mmCIF file of C-alpha atoms and ligand atoms in Angstrom:
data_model
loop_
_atom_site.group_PDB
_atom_site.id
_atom_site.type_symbol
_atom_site.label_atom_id
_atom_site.label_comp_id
_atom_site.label_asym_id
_atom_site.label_seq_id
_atom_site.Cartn_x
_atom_site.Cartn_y
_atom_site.Cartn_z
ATOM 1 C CA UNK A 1 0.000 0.000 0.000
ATOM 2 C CA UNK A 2 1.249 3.318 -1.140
ATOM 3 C CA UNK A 3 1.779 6.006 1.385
ATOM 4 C CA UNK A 4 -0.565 8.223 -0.015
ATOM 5 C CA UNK A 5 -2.782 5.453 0.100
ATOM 6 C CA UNK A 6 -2.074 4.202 3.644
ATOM 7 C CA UNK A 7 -2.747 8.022 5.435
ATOM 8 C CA UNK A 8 -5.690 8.653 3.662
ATOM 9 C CA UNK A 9 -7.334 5.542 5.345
ATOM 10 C CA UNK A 10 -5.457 6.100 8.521
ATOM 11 C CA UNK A 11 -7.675 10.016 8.682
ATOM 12 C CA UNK A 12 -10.248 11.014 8.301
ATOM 13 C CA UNK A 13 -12.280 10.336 5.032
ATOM 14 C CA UNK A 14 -11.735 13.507 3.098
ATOM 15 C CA UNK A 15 -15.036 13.060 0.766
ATOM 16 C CA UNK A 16 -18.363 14.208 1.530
ATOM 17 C CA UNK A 17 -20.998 11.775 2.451
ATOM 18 C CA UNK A 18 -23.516 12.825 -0.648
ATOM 19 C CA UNK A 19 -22.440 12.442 -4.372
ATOM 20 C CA UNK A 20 -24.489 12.990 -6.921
ATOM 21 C CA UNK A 21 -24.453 10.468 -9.407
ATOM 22 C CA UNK A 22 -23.506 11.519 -13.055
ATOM 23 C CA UNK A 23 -24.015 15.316 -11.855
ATOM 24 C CA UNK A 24 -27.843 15.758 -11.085
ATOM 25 C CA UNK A 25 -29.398 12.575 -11.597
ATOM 26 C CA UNK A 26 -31.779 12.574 -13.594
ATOM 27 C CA UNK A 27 -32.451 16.566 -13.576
ATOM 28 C CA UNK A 28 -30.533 17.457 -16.544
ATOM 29 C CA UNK A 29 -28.307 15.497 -19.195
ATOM 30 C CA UNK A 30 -26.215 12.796 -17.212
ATOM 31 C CA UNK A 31 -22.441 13.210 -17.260
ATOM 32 C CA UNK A 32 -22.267 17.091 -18.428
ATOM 33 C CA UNK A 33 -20.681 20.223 -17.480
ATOM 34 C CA UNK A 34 -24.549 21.521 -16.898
ATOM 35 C CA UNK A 35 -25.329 18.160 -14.308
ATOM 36 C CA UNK A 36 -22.598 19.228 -12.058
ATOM 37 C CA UNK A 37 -23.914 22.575 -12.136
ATOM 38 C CA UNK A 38 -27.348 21.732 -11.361
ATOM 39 C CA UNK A 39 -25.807 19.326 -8.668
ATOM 40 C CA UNK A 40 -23.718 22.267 -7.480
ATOM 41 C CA UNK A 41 -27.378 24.321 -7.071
ATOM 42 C CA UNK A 42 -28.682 21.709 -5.085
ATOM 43 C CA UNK A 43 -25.725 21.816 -2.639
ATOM 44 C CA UNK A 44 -23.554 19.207 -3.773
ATOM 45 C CA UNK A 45 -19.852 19.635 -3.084
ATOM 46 C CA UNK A 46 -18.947 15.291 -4.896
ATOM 47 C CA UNK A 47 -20.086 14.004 -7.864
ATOM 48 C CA UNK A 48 -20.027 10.901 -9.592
ATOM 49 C CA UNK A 49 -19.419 10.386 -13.196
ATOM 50 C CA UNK A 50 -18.417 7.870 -15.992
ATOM 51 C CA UNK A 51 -14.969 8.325 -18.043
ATOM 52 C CA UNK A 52 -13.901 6.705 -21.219
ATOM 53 C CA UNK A 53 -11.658 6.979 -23.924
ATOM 54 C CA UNK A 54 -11.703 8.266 -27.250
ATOM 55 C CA UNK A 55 -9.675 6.850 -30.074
ATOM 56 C CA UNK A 56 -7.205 9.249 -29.927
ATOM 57 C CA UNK A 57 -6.827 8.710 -26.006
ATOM 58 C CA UNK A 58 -8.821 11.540 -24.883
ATOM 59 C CA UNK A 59 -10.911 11.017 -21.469
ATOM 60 C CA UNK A 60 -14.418 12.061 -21.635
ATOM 61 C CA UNK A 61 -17.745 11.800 -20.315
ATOM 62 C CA UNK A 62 -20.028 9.336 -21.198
ATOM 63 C CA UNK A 63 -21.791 6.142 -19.567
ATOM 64 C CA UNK A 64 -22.655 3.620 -22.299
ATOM 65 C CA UNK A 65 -20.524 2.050 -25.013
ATOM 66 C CA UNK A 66 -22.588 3.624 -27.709
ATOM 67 C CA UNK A 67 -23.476 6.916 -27.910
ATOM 68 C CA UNK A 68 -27.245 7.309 -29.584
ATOM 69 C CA UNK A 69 -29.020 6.975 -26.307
ATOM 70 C CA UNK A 70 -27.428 10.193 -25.049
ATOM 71 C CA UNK A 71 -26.339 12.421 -27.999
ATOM 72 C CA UNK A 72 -27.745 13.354 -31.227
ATOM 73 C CA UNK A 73 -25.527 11.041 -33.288
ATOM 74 C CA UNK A 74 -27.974 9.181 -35.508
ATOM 75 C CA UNK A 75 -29.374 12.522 -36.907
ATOM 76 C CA UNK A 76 -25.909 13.994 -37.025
ATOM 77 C CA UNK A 77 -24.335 11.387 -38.376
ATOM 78 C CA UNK A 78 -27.212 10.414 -40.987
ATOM 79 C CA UNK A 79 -26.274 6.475 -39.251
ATOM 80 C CA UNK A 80 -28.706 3.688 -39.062
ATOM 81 C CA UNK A 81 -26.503 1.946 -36.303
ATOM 82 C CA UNK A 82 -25.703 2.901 -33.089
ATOM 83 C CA UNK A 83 -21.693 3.958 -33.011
ATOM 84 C CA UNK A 84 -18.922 3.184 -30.476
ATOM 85 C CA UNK A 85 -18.303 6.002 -28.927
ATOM 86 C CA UNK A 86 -14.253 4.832 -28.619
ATOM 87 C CA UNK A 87 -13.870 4.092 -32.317
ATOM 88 C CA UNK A 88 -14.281 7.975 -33.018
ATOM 89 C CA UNK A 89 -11.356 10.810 -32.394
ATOM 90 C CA UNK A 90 -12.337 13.184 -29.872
ATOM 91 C CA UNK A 91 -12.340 16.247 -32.939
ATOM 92 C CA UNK A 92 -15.625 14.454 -33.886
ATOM 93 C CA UNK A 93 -17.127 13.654 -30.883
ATOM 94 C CA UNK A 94 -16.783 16.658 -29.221
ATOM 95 C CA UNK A 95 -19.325 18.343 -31.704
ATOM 96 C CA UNK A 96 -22.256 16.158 -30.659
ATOM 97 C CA UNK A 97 -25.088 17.381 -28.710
ATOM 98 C CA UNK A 98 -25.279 15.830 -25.664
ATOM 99 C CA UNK A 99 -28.360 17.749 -24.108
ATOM 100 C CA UNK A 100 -31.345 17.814 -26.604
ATOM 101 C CA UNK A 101 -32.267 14.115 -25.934
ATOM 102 C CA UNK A 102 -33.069 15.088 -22.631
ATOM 103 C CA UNK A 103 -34.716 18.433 -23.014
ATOM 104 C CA UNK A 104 -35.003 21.457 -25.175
ATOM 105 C CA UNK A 105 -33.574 23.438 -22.270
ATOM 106 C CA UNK A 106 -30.027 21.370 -22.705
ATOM 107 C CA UNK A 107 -29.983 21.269 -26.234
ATOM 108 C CA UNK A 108 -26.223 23.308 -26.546
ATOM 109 C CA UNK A 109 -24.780 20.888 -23.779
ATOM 110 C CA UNK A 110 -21.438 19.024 -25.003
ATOM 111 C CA UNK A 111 -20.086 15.526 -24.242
ATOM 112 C CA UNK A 112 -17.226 17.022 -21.387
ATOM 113 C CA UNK A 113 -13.404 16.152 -21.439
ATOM 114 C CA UNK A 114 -11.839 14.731 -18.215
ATOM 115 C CA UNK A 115 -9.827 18.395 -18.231
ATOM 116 C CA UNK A 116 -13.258 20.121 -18.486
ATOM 117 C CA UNK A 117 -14.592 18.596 -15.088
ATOM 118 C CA UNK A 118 -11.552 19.363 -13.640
ATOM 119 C CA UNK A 119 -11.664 22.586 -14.239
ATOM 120 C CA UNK A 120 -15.099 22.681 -12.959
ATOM 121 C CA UNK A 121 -14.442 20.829 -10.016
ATOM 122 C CA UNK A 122 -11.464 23.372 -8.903
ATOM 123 C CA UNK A 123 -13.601 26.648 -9.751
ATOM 124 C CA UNK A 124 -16.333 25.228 -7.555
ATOM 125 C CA UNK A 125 -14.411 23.603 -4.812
ATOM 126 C CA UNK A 126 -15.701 20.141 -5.688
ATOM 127 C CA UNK A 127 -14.794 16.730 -5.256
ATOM 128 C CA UNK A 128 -15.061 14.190 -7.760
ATOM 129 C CA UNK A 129 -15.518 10.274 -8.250
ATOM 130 C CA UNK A 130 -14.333 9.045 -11.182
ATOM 131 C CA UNK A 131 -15.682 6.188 -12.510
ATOM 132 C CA UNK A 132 -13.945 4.625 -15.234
ATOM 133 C CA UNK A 133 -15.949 2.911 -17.892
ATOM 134 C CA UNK A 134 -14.013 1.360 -20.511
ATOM 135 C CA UNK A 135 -14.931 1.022 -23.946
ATOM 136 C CA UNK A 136 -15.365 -2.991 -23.977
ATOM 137 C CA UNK A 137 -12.109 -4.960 -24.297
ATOM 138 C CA UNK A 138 -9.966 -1.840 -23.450
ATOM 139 C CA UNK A 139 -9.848 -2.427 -19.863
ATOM 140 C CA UNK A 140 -6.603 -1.979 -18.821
ATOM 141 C CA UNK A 141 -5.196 0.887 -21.150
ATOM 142 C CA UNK A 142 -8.832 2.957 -20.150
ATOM 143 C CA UNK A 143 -7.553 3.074 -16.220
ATOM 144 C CA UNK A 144 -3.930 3.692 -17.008
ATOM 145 C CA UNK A 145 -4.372 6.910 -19.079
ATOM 146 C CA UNK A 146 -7.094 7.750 -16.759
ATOM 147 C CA UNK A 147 -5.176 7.564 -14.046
ATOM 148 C CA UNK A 148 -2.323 9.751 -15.318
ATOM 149 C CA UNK A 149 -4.827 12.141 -16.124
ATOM 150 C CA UNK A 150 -6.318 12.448 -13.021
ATOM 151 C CA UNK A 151 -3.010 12.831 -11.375
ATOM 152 C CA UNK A 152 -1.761 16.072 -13.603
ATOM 153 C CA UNK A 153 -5.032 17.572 -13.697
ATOM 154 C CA UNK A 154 -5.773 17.051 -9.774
ATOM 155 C CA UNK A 155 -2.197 18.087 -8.598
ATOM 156 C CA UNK A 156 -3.108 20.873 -6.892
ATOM 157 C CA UNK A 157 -6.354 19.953 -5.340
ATOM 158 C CA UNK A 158 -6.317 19.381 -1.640
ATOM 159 C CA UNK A 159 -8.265 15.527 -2.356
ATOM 160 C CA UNK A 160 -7.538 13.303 -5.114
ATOM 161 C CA UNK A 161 -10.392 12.097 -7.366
ATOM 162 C CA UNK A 162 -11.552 8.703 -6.293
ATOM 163 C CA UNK A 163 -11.359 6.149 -9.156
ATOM 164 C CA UNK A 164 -13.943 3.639 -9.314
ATOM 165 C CA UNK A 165 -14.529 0.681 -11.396
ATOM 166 C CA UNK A 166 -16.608 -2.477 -11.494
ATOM 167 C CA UNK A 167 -13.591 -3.637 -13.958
ATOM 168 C CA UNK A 168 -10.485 -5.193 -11.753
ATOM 169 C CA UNK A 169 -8.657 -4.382 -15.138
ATOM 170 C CA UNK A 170 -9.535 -1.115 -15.122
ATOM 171 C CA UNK A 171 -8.386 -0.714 -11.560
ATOM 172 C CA UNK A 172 -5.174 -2.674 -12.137
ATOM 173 C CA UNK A 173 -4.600 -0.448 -14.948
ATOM 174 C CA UNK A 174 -5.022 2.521 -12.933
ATOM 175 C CA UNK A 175 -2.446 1.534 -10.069
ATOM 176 C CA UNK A 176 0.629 0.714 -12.505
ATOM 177 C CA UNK A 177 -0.245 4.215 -14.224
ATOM 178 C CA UNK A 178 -0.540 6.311 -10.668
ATOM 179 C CA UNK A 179 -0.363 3.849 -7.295
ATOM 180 C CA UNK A 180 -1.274 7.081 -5.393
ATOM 181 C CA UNK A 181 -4.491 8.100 -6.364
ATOM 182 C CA UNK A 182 -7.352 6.323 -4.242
ATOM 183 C CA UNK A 183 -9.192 3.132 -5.908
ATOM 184 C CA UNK A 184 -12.861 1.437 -5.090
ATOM 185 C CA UNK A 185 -13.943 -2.029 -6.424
ATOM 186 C CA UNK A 186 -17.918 -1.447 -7.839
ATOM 187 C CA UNK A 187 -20.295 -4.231 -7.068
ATOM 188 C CA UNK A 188 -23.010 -5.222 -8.653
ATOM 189 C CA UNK A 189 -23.144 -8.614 -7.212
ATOM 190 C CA UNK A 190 -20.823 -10.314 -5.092
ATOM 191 C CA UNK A 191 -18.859 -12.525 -7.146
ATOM 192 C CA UNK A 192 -16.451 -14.918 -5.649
ATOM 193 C CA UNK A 193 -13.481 -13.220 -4.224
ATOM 194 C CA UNK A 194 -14.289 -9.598 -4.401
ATOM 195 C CA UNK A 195 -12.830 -8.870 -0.909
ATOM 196 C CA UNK A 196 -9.564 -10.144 -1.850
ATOM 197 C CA UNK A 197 -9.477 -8.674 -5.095
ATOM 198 C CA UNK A 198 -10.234 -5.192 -3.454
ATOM 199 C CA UNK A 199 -7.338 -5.975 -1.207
ATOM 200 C CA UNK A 200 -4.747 -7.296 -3.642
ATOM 201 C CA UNK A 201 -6.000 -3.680 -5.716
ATOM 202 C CA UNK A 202 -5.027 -1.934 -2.664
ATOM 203 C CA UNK A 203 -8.593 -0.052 -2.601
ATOM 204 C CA UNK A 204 -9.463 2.298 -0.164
ATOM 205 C CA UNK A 205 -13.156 1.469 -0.610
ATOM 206 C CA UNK A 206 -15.678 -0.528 -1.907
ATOM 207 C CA UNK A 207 -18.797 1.064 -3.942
ATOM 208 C CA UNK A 208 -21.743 -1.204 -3.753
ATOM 209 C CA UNK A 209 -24.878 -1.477 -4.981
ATOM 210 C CA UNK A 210 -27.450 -0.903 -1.681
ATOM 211 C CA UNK A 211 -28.820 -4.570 -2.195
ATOM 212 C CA UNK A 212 -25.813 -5.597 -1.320
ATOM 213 C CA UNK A 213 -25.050 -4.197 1.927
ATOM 214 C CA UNK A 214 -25.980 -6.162 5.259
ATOM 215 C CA UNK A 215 -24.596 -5.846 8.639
ATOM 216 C CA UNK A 216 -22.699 -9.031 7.621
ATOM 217 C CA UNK A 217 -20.845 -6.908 4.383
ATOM 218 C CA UNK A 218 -20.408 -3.891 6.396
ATOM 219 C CA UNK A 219 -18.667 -5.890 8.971
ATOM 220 C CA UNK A 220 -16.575 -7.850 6.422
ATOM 221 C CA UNK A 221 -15.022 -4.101 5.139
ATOM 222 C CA UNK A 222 -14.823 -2.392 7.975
ATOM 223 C CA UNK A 223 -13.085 -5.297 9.596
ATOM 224 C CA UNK A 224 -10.379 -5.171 6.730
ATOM 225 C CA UNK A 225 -9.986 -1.167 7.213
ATOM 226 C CA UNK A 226 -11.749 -0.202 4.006
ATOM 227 C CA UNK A 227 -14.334 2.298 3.480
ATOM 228 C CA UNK A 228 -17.895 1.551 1.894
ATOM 229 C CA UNK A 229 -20.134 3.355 -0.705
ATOM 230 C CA UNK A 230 -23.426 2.872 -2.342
ATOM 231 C CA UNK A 231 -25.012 3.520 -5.096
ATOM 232 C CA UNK A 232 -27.922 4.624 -6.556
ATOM 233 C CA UNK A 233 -29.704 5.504 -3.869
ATOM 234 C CA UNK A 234 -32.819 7.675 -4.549
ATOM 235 C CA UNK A 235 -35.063 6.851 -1.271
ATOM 236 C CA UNK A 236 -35.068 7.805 2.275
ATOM 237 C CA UNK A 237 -35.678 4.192 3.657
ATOM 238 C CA UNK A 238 -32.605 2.722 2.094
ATOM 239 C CA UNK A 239 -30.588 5.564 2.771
ATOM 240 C CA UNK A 240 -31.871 5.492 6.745
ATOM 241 C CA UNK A 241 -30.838 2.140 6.788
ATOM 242 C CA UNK A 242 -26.888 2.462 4.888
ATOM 243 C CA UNK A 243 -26.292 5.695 7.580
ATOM 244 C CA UNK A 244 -26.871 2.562 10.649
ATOM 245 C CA UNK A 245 -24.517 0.832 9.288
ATOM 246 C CA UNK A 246 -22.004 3.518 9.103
ATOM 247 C CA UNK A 247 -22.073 4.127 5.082
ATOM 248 C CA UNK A 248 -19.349 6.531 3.974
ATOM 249 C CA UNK A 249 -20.615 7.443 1.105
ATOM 250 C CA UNK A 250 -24.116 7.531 -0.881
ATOM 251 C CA UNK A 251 -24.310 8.141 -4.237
ATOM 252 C CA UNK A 252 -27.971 9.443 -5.663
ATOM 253 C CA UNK A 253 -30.218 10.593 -8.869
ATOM 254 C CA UNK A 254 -32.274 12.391 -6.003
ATOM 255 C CA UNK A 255 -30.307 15.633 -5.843
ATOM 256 C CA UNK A 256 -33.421 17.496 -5.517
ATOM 257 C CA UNK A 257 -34.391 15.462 -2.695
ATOM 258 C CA UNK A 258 -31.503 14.338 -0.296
ATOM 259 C CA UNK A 259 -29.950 17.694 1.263
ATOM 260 C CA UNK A 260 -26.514 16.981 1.558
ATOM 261 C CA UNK A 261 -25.730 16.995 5.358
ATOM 262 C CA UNK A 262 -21.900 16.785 5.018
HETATM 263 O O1 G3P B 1 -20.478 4.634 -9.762
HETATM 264 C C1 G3P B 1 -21.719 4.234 -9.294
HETATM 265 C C2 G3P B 1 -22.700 3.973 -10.418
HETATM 266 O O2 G3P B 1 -22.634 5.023 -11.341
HETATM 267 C C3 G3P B 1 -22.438 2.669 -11.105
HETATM 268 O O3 G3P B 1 -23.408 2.337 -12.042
HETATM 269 O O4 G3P B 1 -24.253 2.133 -14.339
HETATM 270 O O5 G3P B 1 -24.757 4.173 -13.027
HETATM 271 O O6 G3P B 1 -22.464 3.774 -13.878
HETATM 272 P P1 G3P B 1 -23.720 3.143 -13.376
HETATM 273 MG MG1 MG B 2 -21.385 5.489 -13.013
#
């Protein structure tokens, strides 16, 4: 375990408890520059969001493999399939519209660079999660340039970004590229050995989906010194019963619902 590493879990946890989860939920076009400002409104000081790579190695925003679902790329385009969004240089993604799927109201928001957010993120004082979302079968290379990324444009910031991943790849990637910058293993189920993978990663946390958390997995982190998440969270009962058990972190669509207490 890196030093770096080892005296961030030895203090406290430097990340707020609420992060909203690719920048306002639902509220306005996931994973843009005009999410994290809506978050921001709301209160939010973390956010959540998903990172990939373009062809030409550029980190941006964007949480599926393909991009018609959230950009205008099929009229654009004049395509009858749905694209990769890694097959394409970022010189032609970057002049998609990323907001008018989701409303009128968004329709001049851009897909965001990694360098974008960051430069959001230290205007506004924010912290970020990071959750890196490969382009399928790039695994590895995704968390490594990622990584080194994260570390240049975060230098200065008093907390690192958090890198996330439900890819051990990804994560694996990310630690040869930067060892200092703070990992999490994401769950979606709990496939055999994900403790010891988290530990042999050298993560700081685990992010889980809420079904997954008991008193028996809260006890199995906490007993190994590791910190736990949760995401998505969107209503008070579950999120009554994660604070009980001591949750560190709750990612949530519901910014316009959960007032972030800390
Ligand atoms: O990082 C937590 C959460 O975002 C993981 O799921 O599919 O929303 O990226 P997804
Ligand atoms: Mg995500």
């Amino acid at each position: 375990m890196t030093q770096a590493t080892q005296t961030l879990l030895n203090g406290d946890w430097p990340y707020p408890r609420w992060i909203a989860h690719r920048g306002a939920g639902k509220l306005a076009p996931e994973n843009t520059l005009a999410a994290f400002a809506l978050g921001a409104q709301h209160g939010y000081r973390m956010f959540e969001c998903d990172v990939k790579l373009s062809l030409d190695d550029v980190p941006f925003l964007l949480h599926d493999d393909t991009l018609s679902r959230t950009t205008n790329v099929i009229r654009t385009w004049n395509t009858d399939h749905n694209p990769v969004a890694g097959h394409f240089a970022w010189s032609k993604l970057s002049t998609l519209d990323a907001g008018s799927w989701h409303s009128e109201q968004f329709k001049d928001a851009k897909i965001p660079t990694l360098e974008q957010v960051a430069a959001f993120c230290t205007q506004n004082n924010c912290h970020i999660n990071l959750e890196i979302k490969p382009t399928t079968g790039t695994d590895h290379h995704t968390g490594a340039v990622v990584a080194e990324y994260a570390a240049r444009l975060w230098q200065y910031a008093a907390t690192p970004p958090l890198l996330s991943s439900f890819k051990p790849e990804a994560l694996r990637g990310a630690a040869a590229a930067h060892a200092d910058l703070p990992r999490a293993l994401l769950l979606d189920t709990l496939w055999d050995g994900w403790l010891q993978t988290a530990l042999e990663l050298q993560c700081v946390a685990i992010v889980f989906h809420h079904s997954l958390i008991s008193t028996e997995t809260a006890q199995l982190v906490k007993k190994e010194g590791l910190r736990f998440l949760s995401y998505t969270v969107n209503d008070a009962e579950t999120a009554n019963r994660l604070m009980a058990l001591g949750i560190d972190g709750i990612i949530t669509d519901r910014v316009d619902f959960f007032q972030p207490d800390q």
